XYZ file of C-alpha atoms in Angstrom:
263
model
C 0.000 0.000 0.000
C 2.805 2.517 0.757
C 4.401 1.926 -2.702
C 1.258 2.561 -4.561
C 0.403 5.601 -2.324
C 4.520 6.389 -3.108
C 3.182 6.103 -6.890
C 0.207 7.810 -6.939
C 1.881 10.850 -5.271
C 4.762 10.416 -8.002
C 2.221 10.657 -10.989
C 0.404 13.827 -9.362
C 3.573 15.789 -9.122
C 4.351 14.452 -12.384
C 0.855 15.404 -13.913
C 0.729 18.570 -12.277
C 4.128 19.727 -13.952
C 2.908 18.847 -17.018
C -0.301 20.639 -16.800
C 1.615 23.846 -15.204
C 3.937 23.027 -18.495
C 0.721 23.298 -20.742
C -1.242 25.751 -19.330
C -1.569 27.956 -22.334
C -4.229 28.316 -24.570
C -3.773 26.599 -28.150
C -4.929 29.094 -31.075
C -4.921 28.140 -34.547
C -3.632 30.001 -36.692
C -3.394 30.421 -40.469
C -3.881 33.921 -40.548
C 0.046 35.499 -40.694
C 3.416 34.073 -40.066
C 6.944 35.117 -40.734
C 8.034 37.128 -43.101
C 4.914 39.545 -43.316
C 5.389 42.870 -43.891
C 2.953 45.778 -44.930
C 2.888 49.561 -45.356
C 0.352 51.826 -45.021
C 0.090 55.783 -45.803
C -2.432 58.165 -43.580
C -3.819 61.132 -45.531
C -5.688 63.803 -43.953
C -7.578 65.603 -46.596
C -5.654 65.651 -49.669
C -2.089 66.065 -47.736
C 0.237 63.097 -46.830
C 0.009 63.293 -42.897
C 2.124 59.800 -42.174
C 3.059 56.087 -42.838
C 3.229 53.175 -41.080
C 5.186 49.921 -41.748
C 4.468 46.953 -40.034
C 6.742 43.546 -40.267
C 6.545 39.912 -38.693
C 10.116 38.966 -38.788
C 10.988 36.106 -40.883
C 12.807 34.129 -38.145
C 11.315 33.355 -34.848
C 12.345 34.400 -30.955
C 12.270 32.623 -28.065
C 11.144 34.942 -25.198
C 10.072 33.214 -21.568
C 11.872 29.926 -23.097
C 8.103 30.241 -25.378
C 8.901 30.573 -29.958
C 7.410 33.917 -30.720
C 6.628 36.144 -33.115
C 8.676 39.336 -33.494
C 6.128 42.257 -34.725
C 7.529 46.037 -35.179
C 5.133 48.517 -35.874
C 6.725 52.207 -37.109
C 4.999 55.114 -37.412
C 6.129 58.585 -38.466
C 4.700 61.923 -39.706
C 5.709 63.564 -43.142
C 5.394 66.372 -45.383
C 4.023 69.196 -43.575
C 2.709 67.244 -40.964
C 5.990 66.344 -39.689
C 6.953 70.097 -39.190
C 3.894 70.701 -37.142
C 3.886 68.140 -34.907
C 6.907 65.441 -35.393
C 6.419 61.340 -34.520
C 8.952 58.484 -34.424
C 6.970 56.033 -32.909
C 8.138 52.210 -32.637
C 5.822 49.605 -31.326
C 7.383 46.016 -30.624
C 5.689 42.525 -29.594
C 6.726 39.140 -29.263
C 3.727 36.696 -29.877
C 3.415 33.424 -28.813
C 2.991 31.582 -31.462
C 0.750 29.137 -30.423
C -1.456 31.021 -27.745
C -0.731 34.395 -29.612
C -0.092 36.058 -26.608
C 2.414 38.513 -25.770
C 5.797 37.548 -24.146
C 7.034 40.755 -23.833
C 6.098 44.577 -24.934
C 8.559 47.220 -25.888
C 7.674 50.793 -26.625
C 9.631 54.153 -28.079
C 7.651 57.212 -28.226
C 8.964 60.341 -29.851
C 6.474 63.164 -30.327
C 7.670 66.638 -30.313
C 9.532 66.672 -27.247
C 7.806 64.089 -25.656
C 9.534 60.819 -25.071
C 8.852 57.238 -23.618
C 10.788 54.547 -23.675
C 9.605 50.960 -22.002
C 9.798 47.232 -21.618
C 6.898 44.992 -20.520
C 7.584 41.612 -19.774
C 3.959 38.796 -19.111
C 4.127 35.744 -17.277
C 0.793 34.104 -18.276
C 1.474 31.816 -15.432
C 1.130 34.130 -12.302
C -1.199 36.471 -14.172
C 1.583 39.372 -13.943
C 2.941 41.953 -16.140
C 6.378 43.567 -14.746
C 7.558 47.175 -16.153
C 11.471 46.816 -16.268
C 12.132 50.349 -16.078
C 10.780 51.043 -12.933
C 11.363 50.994 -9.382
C 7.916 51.318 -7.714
C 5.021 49.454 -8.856
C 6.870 47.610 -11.155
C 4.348 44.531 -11.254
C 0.856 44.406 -12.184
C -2.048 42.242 -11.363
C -3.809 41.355 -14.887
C -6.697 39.263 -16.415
C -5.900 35.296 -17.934
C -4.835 35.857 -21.678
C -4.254 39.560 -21.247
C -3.027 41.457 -24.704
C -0.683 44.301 -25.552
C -2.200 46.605 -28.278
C -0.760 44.497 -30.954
C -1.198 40.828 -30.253
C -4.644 41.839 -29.195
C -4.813 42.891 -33.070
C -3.363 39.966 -34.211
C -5.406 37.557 -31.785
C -8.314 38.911 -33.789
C -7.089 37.939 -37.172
C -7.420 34.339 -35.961
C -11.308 34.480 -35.560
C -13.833 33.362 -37.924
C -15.984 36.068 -38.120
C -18.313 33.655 -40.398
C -19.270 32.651 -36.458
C -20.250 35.759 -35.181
C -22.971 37.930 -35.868
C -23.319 41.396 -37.107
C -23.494 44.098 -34.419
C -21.434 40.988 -31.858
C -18.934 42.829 -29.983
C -15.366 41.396 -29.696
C -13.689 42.129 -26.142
C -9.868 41.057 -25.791
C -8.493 42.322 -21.967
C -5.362 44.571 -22.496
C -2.727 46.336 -20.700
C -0.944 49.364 -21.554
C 0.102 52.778 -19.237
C 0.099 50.709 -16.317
C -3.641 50.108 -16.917
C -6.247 47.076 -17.644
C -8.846 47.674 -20.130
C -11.195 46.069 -22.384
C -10.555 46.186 -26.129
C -14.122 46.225 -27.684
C -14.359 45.682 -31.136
C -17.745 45.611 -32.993
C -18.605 43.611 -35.872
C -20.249 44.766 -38.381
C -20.795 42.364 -41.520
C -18.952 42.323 -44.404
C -18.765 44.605 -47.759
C -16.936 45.472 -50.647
C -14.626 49.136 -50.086
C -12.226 50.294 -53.004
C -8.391 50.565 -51.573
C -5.502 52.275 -53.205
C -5.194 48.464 -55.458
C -8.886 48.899 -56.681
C -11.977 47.071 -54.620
C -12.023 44.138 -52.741
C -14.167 42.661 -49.945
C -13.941 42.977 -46.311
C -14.759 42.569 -43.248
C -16.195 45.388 -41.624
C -15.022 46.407 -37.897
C -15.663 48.918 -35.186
C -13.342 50.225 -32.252
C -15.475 50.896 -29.820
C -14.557 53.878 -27.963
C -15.679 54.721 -24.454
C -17.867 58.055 -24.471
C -17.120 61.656 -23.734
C -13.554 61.409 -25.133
C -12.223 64.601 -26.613
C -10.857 63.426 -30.150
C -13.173 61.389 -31.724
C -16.555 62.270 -32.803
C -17.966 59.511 -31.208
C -18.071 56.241 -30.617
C -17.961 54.314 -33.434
C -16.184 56.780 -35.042
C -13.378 54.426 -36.253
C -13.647 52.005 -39.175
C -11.494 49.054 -40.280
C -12.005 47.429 -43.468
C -10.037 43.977 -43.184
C -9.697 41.412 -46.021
C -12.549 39.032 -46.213
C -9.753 36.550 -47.043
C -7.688 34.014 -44.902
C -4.840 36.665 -44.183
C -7.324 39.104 -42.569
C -5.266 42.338 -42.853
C -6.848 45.885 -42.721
C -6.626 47.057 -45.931
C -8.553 50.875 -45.652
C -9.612 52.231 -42.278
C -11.386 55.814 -41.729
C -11.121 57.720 -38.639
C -13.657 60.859 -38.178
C -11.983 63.546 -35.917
C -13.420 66.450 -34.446
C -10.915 68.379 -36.101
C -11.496 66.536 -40.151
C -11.480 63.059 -40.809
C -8.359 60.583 -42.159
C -7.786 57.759 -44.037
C -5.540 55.338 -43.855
C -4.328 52.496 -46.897
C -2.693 49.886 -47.714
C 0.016 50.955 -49.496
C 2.119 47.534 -50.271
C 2.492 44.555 -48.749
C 4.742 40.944 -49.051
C 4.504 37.521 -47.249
C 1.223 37.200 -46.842
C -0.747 33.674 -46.629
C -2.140 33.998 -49.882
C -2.267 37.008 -52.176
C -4.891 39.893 -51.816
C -8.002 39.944 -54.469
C -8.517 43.058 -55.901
C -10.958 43.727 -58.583
């Protein structure tokens, strides 16, 4: 009896490592990979206000001893834009690639004379995020399967929004600026839009933006238009502004899953 109570013991510790070991969520994927990389250009009006490039890197990272995806997203102002108000920004996450969740955060803001410069680091396991950079209040309580503003992004471009129905809102917990929120996306159906590479169908989404802020209009007052396609990749999306309203295409783009349908 003691040697099978030895046993028993033996295979819980045994089971329970392996469960601690696999206690991340398994999304499939088909959606984006390595090797990805698109550019977009933001008018406001007729003028060129800014441009965006955003790239999966064609080799994988191993961050929290988990493969990830490496995702940089730069932004920048230019023309006459830049000389009013000048942005460098650089956005970086590494995705797990098979829960695509984020393993770690890294941020580098320059507007005008503002700057910000950070690294966020998630343990899934304990529910934590830590901010490197700082001294106090470096660790924060947060929600299972918590996002960073871009694997929450690319988390979504692994749904089937065939599933869902039209006016179902989409809510992926986040954390950014020391604070836990709920991304809310709307969906609204799906539609044919004409992009800078002529029309093309889509999937139609909606931020949804808590009320009373001061820049938007209101709030839905942000659209995506993402390929109705397997890659799933905003290809137009409109922003109105209390100040005028901008647009923002897809300008080029490489590596995707299969090639985009325009027509």
């Amino acid at each position: 009896m003691k040697k099978l109570l030895i046993g028993i013991g033996i295979l819980s510790v045994l089971s329970t490592g392996f469960m601690a070991l696999n206690a991340y969520r398994r999304v499939p994927n088909n959606s984006f990979g390595p090797g990805e990389h698109l550019e977009y250009r933001v008018h406001y009006g007729f003028l060129n206000a800014a441009e965006a490039i955003v790239d999966v890197s064609p080799t994988l990272y191993k961050v929290n001893e988990r493969p990830c995806y490496r995702v940089n997203v730069d932004g920048r102002t230019v023309g006459a834009f830049d000389l009013v108000t000048r942005v460098r920004d650089t956005w970086r996450s590494y995705i797990d690639t098979s829960a695509i969740l984020p393993q770690k955060f890294y941020t580098n803001l320059q507007e005008n004379s503002y700057r910000k410069e950070e690294n966020i680091t998630f343990n899934h396991e304990t529910n934590t995020v830590k901010a490197e950079e700082k001294t106090e209040h470096d660790v924060f309580k947060v929600p299972d399967n918590v996002h960073d503003l871009i694997s929450g992004y690319y988390f979504l471009r692994t749904i089937d929004f065939n599933k869902i129905s039209a006016g179902q809102v989409i809510e992926v917990p986040a954390f950014y600026d020391d604070t836990v929120y709920n991304m809310k996306v709307r969906y609204r159906g799906k539609d044919v839009v004409k992009a800078k590479h002529g029309k093309i169908n889509v999937i139609k989404l909606n931020p949804v933006l808590p009320p009373g802020n001061k820049l938007f209009k209101e709030e839905e007052s942000i659209r995506i238009f993402v390929s109705d396609d397997t890659n799933k990749v905003p290809v137009k999306v409109e922003v109105d502004l209390w100040i005028g309203s901008m647009v923002m295409d897809l300008k080029q783009n490489n590596g995707l899953k299969q090639p985009l349908k325009f027509f």
